[in-house]
Short mmCIF file of C-alpha atoms in Angstrom, two decimals:
data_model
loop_
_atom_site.label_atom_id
_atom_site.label_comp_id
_atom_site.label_asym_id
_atom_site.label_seq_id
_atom_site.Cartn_x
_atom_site.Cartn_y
_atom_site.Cartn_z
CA UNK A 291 22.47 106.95 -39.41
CA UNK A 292 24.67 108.90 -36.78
CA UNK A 293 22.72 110.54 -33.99
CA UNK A 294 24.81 113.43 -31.89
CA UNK A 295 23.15 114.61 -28.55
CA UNK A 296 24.21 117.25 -26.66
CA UNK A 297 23.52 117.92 -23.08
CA UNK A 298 23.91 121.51 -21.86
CA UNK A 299 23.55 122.02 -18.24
CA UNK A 300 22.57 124.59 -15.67
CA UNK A 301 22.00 127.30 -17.97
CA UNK A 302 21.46 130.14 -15.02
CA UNK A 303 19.18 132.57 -16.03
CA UNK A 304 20.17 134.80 -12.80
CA UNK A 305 18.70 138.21 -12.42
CA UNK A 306 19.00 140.52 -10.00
CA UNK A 307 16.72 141.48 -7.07
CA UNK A 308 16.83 144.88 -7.75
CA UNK A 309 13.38 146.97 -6.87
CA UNK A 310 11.37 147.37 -9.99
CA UNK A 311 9.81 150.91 -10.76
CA UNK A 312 8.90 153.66 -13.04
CA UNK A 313 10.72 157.16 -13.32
CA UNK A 314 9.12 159.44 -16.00
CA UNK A 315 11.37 160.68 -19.20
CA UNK A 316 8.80 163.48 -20.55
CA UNK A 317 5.46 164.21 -19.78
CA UNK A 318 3.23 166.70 -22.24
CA UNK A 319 -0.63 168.00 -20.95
CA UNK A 320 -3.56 169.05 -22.48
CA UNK A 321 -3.98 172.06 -21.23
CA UNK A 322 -1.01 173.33 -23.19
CA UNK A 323 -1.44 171.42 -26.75
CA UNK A 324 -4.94 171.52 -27.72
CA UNK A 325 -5.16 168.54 -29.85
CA UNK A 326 -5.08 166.02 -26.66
CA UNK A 327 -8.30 167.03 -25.59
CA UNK A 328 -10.21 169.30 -23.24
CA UNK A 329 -12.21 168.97 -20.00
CA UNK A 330 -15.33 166.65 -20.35
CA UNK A 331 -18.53 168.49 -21.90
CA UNK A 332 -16.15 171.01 -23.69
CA UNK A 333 -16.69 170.74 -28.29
CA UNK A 334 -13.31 168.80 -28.21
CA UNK A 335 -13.26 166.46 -25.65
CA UNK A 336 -12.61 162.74 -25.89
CA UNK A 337 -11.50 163.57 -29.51
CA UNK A 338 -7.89 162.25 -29.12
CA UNK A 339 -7.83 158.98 -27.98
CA UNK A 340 -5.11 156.91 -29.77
CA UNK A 341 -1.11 156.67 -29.94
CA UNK A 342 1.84 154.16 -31.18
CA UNK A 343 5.30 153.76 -30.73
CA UNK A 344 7.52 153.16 -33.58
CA UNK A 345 10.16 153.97 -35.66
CA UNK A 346 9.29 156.10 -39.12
CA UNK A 347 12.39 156.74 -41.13
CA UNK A 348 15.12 156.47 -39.04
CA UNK A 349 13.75 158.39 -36.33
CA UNK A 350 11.45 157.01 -33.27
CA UNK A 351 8.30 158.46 -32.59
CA UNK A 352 4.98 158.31 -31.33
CA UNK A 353 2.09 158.82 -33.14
CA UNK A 354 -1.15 160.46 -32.07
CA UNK A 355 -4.49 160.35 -33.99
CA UNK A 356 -6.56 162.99 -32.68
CA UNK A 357 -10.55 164.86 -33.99
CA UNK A 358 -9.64 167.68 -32.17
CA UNK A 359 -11.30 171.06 -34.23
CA UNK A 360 -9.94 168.98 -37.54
CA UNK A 361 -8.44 165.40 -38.41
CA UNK A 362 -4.88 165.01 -37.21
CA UNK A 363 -1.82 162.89 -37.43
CA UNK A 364 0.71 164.36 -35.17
CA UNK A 365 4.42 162.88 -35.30
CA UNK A 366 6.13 163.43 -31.81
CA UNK A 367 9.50 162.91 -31.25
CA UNK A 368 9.87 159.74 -28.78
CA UNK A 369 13.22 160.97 -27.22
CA UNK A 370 11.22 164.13 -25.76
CA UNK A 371 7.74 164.48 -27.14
CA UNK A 372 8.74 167.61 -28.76
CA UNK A 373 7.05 168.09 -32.25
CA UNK A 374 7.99 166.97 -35.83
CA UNK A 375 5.64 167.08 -38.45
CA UNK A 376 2.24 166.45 -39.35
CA UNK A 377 1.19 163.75 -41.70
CA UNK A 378 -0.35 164.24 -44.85
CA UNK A 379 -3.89 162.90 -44.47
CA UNK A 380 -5.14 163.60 -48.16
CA UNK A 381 -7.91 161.62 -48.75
CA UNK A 382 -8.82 160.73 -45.58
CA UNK A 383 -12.62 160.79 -44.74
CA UNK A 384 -15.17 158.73 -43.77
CA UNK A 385 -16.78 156.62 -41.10
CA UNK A 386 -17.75 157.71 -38.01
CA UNK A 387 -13.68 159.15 -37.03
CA UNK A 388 -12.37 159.43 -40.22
CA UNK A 389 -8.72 158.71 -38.06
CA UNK A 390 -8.71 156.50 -35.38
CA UNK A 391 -6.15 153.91 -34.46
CA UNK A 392 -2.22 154.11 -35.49
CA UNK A 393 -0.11 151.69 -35.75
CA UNK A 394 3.33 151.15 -37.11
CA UNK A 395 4.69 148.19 -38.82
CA UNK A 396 7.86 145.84 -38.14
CA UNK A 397 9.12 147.31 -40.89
CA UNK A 398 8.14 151.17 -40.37
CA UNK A 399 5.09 151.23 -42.38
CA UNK A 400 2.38 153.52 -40.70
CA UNK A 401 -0.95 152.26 -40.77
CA UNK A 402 -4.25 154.49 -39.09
CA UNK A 403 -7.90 153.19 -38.95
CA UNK A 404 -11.11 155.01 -39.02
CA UNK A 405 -14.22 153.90 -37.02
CA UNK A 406 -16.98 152.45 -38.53
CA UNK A 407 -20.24 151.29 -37.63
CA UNK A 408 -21.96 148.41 -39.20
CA UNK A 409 -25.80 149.91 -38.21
CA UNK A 410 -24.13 153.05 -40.83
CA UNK A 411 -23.87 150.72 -43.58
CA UNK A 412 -19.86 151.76 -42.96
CA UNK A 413 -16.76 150.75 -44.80
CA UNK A 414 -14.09 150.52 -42.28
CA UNK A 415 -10.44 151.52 -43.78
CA UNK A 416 -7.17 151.45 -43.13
CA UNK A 417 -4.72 153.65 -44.68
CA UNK A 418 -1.20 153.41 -45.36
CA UNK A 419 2.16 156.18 -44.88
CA UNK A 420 5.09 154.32 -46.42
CA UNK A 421 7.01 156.85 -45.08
CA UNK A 422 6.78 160.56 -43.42
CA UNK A 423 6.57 162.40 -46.13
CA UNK A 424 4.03 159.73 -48.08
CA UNK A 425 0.80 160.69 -49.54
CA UNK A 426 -1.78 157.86 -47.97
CA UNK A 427 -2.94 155.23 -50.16
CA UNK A 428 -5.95 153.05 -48.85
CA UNK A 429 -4.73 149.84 -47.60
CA UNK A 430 -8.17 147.94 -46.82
CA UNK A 431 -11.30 148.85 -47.26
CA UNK A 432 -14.26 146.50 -46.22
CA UNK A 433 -17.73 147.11 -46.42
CA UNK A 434 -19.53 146.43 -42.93
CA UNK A 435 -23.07 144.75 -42.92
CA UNK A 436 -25.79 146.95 -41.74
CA UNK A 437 -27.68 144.13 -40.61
CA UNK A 438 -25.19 144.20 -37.72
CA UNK A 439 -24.57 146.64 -35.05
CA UNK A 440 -20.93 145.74 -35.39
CA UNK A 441 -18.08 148.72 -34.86
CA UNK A 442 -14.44 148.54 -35.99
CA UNK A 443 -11.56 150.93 -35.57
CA UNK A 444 -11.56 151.23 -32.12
CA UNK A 445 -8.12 149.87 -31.53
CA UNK A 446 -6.31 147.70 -34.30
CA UNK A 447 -3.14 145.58 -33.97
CA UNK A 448 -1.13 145.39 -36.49
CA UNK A 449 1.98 142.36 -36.66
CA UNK A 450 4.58 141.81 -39.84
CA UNK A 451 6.09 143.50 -42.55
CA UNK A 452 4.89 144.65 -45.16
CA UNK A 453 7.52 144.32 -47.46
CA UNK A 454 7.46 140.65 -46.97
CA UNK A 455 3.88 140.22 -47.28
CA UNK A 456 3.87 138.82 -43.38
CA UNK A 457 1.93 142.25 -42.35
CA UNK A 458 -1.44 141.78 -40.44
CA UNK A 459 -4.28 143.76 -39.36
CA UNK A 460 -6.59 142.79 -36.77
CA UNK A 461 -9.81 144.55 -35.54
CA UNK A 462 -12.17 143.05 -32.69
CA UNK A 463 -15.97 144.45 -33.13
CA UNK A 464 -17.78 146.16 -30.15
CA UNK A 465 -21.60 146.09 -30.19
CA UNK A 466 -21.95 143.11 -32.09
CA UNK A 467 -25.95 141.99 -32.12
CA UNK A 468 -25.82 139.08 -34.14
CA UNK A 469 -27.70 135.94 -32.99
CA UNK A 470 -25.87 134.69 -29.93
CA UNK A 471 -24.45 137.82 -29.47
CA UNK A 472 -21.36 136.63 -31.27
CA UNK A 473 -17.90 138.87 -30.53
CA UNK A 474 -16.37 139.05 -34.25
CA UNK A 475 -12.23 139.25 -34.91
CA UNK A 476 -11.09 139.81 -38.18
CA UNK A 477 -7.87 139.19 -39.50
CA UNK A 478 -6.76 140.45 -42.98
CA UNK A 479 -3.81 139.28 -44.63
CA UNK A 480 -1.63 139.93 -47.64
CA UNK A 481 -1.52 138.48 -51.30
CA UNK A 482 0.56 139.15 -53.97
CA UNK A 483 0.21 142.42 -55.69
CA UNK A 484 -0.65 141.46 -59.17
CA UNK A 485 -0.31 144.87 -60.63
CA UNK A 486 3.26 145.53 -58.75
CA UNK A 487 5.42 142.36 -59.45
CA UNK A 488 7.50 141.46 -55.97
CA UNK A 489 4.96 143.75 -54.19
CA UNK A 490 2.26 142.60 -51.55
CA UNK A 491 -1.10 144.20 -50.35
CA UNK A 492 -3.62 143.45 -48.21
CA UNK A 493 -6.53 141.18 -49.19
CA UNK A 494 -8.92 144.31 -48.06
CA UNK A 495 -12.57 142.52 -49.05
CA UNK A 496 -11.29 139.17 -47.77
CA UNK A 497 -10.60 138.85 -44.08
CA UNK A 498 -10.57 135.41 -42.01
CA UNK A 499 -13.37 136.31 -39.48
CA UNK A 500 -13.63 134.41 -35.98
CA UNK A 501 -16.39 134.30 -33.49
CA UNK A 502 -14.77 132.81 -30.17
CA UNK A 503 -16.19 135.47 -28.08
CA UNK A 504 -19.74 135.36 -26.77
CA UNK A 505 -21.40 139.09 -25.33
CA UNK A 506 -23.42 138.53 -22.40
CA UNK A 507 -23.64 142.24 -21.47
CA UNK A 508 -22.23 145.25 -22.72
CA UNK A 509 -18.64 144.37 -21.13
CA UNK A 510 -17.08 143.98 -25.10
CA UNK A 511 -16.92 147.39 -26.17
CA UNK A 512 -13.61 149.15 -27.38
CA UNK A 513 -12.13 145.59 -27.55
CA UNK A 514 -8.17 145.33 -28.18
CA UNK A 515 -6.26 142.68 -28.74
CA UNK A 516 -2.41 141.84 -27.19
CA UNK A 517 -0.42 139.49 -29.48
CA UNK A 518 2.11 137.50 -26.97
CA UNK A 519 5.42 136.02 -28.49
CA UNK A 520 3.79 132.40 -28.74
CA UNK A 521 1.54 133.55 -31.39
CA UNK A 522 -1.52 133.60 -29.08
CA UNK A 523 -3.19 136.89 -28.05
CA UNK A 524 -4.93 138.73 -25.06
CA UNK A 525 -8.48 139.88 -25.59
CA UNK A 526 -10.29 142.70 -23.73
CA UNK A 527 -13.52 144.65 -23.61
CA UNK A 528 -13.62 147.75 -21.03
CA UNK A 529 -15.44 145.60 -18.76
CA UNK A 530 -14.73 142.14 -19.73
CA UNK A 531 -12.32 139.55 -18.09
CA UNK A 532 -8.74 139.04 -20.09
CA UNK A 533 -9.23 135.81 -22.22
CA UNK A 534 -6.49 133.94 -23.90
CA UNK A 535 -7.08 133.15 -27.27
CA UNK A 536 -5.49 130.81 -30.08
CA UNK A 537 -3.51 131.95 -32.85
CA UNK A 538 -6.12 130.85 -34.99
CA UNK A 539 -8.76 133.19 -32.57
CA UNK A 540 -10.14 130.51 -31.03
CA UNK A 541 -10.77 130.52 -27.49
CA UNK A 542 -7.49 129.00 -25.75
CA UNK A 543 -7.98 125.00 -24.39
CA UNK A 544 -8.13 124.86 -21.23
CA UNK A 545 -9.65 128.08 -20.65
CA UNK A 546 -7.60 130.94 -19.47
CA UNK A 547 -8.60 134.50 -18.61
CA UNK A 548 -8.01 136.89 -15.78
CA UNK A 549 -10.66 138.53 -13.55
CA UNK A 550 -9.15 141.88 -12.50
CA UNK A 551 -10.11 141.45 -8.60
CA UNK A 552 -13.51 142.27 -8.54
CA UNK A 553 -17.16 140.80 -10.01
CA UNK A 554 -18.25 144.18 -10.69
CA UNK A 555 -18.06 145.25 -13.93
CA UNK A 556 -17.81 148.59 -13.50
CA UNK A 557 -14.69 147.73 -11.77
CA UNK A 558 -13.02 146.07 -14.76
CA UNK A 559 -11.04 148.97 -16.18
CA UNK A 560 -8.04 147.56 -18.02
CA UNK A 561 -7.68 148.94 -21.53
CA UNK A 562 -5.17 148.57 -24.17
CA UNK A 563 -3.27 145.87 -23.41
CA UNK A 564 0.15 145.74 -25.01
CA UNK A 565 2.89 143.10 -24.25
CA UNK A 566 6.04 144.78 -22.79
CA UNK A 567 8.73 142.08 -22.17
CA UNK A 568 9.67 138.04 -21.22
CA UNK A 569 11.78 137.31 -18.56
CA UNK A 570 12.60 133.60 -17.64
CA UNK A 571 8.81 131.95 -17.71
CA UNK A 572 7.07 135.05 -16.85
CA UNK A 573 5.09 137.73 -19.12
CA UNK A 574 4.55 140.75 -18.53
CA UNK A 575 1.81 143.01 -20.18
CA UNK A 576 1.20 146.44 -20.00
CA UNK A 577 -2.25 148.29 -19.82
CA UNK A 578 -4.05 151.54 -19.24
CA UNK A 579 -6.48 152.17 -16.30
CA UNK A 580 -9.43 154.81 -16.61
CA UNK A 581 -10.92 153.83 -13.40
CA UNK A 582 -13.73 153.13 -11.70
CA UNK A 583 -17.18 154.55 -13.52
CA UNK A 584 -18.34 155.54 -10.46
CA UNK A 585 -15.30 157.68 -9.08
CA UNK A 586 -15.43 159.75 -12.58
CA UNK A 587 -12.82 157.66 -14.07
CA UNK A 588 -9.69 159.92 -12.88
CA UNK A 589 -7.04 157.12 -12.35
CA UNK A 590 -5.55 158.20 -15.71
CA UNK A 591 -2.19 155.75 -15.16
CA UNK A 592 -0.65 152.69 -16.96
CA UNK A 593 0.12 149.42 -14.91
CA UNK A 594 1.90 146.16 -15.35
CA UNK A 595 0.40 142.92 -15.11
CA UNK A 596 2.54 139.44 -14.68
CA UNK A 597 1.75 135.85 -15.51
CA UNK A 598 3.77 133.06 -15.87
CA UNK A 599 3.85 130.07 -18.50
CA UNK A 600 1.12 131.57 -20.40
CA UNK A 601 -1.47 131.12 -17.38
CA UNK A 602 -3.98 133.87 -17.07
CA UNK A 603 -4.38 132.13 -13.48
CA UNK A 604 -1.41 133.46 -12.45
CA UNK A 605 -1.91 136.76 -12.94
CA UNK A 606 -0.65 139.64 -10.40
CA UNK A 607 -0.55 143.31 -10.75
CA UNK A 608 3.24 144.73 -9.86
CA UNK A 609 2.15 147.48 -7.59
CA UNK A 610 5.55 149.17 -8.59
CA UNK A 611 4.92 148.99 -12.01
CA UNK A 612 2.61 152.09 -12.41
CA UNK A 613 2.81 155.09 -13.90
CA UNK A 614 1.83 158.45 -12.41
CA UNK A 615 -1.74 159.74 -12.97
CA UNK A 616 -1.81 161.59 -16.03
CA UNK A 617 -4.96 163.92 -14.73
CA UNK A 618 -7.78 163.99 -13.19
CA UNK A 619 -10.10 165.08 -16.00
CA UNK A 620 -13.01 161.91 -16.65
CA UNK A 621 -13.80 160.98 -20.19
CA UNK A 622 -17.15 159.70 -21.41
CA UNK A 623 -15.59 157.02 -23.79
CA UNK A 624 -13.17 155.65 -20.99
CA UNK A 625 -10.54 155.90 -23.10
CA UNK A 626 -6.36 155.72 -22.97
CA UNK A 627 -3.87 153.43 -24.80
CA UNK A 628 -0.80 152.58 -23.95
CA UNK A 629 2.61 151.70 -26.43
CA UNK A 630 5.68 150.37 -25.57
CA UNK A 631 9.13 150.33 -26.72
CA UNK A 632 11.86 147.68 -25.73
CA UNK A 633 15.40 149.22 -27.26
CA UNK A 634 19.24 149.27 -26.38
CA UNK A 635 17.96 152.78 -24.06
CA UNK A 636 15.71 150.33 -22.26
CA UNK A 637 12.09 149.51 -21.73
CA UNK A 638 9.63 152.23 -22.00
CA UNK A 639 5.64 152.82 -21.56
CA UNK A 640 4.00 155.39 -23.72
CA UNK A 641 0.33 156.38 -21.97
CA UNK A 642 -2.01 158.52 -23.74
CA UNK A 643 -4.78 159.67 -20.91
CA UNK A 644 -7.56 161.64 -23.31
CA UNK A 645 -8.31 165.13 -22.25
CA UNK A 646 -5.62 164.88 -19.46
CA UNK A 647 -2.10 164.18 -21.69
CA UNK A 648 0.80 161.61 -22.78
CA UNK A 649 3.77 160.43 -20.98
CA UNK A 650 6.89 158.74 -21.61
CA UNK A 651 7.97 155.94 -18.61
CA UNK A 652 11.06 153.88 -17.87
CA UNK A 653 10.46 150.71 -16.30
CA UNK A 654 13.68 150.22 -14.23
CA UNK A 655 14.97 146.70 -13.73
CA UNK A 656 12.03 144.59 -14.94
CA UNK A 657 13.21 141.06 -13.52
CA UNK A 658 12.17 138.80 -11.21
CA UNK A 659 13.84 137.81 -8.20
CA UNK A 660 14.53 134.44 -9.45
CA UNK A 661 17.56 131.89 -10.06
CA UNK A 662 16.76 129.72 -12.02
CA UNK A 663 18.90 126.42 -13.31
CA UNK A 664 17.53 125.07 -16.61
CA UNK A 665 18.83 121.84 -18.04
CA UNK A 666 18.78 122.32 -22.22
CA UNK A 667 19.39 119.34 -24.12
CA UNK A 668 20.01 120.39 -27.75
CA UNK A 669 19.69 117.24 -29.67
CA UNK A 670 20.71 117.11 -33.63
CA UNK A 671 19.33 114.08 -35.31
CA UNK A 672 20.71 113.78 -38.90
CA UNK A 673 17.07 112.10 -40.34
CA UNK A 674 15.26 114.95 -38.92
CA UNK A 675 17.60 118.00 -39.68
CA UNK A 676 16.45 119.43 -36.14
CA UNK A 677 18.23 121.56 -33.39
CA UNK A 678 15.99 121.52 -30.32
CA UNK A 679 16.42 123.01 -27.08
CA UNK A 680 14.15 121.91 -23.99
CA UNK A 681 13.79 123.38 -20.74
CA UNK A 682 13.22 127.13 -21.29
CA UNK A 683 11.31 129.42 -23.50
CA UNK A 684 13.54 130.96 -26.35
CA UNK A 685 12.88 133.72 -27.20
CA UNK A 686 15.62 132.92 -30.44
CA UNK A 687 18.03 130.22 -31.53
CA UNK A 688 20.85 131.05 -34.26
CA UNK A 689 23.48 129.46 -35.61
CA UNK A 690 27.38 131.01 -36.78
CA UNK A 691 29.79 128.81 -38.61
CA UNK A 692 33.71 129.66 -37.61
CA UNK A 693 33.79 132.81 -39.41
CA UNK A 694 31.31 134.29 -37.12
CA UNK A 695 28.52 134.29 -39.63
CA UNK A 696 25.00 133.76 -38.73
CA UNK A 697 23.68 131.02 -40.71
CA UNK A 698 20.29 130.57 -39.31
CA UNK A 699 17.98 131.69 -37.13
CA UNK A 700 14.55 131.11 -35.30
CA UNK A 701 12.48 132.97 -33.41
CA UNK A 702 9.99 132.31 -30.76
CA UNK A 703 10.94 128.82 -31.04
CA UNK A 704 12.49 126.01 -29.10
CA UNK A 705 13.10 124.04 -32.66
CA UNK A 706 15.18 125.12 -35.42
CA UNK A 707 15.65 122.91 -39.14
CA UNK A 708 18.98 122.60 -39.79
CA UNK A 709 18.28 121.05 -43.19
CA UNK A 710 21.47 120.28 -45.30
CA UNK A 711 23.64 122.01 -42.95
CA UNK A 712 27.04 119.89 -42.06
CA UNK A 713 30.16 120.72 -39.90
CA UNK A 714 30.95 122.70 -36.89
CA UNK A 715 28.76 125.57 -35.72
CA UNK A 716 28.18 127.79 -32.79
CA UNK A 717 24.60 127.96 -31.37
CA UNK A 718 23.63 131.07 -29.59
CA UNK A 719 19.90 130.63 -27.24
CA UNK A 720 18.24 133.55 -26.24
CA UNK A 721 15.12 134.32 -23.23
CA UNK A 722 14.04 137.50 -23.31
CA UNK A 723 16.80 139.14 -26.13
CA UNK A 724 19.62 138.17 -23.35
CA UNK A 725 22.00 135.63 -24.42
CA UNK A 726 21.90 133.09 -21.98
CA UNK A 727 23.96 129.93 -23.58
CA UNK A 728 26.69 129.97 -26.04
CA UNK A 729 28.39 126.55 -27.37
CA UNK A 730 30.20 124.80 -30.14
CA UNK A 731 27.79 121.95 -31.88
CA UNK A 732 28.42 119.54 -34.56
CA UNK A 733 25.88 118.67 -36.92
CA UNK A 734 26.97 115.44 -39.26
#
């Protein structure tokens, strides 16, 4: 049996040492639309709390979720935060916020949370826009157990499509009093839709539960979770250290977390974490800072934290990387999120600051100031049906045959099955999305 290797050298993943910063591309306030919020102790304040990037239609946008006076769903548009529509929220009621969390999927599926609390005996629900002008329909509902002073809905993260049936929801508790003070994840997936032949839906009374995290204080409140392109995630409480966790939800092995700088917890005031983009060996992961408790919490800005190989060890703040302060008005939940959107425009921060407003960022030239030389060997062995590339991270790996044609592809992968394929092909290896090695390969 014929084995081919092929050795490709030096693949330079050069980037420029340009200075990395933020310029702003719209900025909205509070003070002039009502449904962000208003100063702390006023009826409506810390009643808008949530936000999303995505695309609905064929037209980007950010979401915002907001209990201001009555339950809204506001569509802004992401060029310039000007507004579009409201969405129809018939039917929507419930739980402690009847809207909480948005979230849009890979395939433009809007998704929203309430709150609920287990001590209310609560069903916590997700509901589902298939498009903007979509009635909801109820895409989970789960009953929680009042025997636990669990709370979900606080943030959610959403991955897949839903027309595929790869869509998942994921919702970290806060409050959790079970014995051992047990942090629960849940994870719910999708299953064929029985009544709707070719159609999918999520197993709503049926989630895979995990318990990696253990509460020694009150540090794992208004938990959210970060999924990173290796299929592990980022957890974080309010006050809690960054943790690394499996795929599965298991704590990562070795250990890896990330002590933002200080013991005091207080001090710990990283929120919403969202991944923003890979370059070379190096992640970087965006978040939202309240501040400290005892200054009022009127930092109000977004920031952008760096680790490479997947080490929380590693991890550095970029002092450039940070957005101005959105206000100076203190909330009582410490709350803000942060979205992001990587497109052909650029890369881009969305920060929603409750009671102060929501800004739109640029991050100019996110590299690092690194040359790197990489040897890739991409082997093909005929009795495996394998291409494999070694020395970097890709971020995908596709295959054309001469008539330009992609053939196959794999993402977030350094392997790709080439199963019955024979002939000549061109491989293309991304890091990042930027092509960084073209070449002819023969597979026999």
């Amino acid at each position: 049996m014929k084995k081919t290797n092929f050795l490709l050298i030096l693949v330079a993943l050069t980037m420029s040492s340009m200075a990395q910063t933020i310029s702003t591309t719209w900025q909205i306030t509070a003070a002039a639309n009502s449904y962000l919020g208003e100063a702390t102790g006023g009826t409506n304040a810390d009643k808008c709390r949530s936000i999303c990037y995505g695309v609905l239609g064929t037209t980007p946008v950010v979401v915002v979720a907001s209990r201001v006076d009555v339950n809204l769903i506001r569509v802004l548009n992401a060029s310039d935060g000007t507004f579009l529509q409201n969405m129809d929220i018939t039917g929507v009621s419930g739980g402690s916020h009847a809207v909480s969390d948005p979230q849009i999927t890979e395939d433009n599926i809007l998704l929203c949370s309430n709150l609920a609390e287990g001590s209310a005996n609560g069903l916590f629900k997700v509901y589902q826009w298939d498009n903007l002008s979509a009635v909801p329909t109820t895409a989970i509902s789960y009953q929680l157990s009042s025997s636990e002073g669990s709370r979900y809905g606080d943030n959610i993260t959403v991955t897949g499509r839903i027309s595929d049936g790869t869509a998942k929801v994921y919702a970290a508790s806060s409050y959790i009093k079970t014995t051992g003070n047990l942090q629960k994840i849940a994870r719910w997936s999708m299953i064929p839709d029985i009544a709707n032949p070719g159609k999918y839906k999520f197993d709503s009374a049926n989630p895979t539960i995990s318990s990696a995290i253990v509460n020694t204080n009150d540090a794992y409140q208004f938990v959210s979770l970060c999924p990173l392109p290796n299929g592990k995630f980022l957890y974080k409480g309010i006050k809690s250290d960054i943790i690394l966790l499996n795929s599965d939800l298991t704590l990562a092995s070795p250990a890896s977390s990330f002590n933002e700088g200080t013991t005091n917890q207080t001090e710990k005031t990283a929120r919403s974490l969202k991944f923003l983009k890979t370059v070379g060996t190096s992640s970087y992961v965006a978040c939202y800072n309240y501040g400290p408790m005892d200054a009022g919490h009127t930092r109000n800005f977004a920031y952008v934290l760096k680790f490479d190989n997947y080490d929380l060890s590693t991890t550095t703040q970029i002092s450039t990387l940070k957005s101005p302060s959105l206000g100076t008005t203190k909330n009582g939940g410490d709350n803000g999120r942060v979205s992001i959107e990587n497109s052909a425009d650029g890369d881009f921060m969305y920060v929603l600051s409750t009671n102060n407003g929501i800004g739109k960022f640029k991050i100019n030239d996110l590299t690092t100031s690194v040359e790197q030389a990489n040897t890739l060997e991409i082997k093909v062995v005929n009795s495996v049906g394998s291409v494999k590339v070694l020395g970097i991270n890709a971020s995908s790996i596709s295959l054309f045959n001469s008539l330009g044609q992609k053939v196959k592809s794999v993402t977030n992968s350094n392997e790709m099955l080439t199963g019955n394929l024979k002939g000549v092909y061109i491989i293309q290896v991304k890091v990042a999305d930027q092509v960084v090695k073209t070449d002819k390969i023969i597979i026999r």
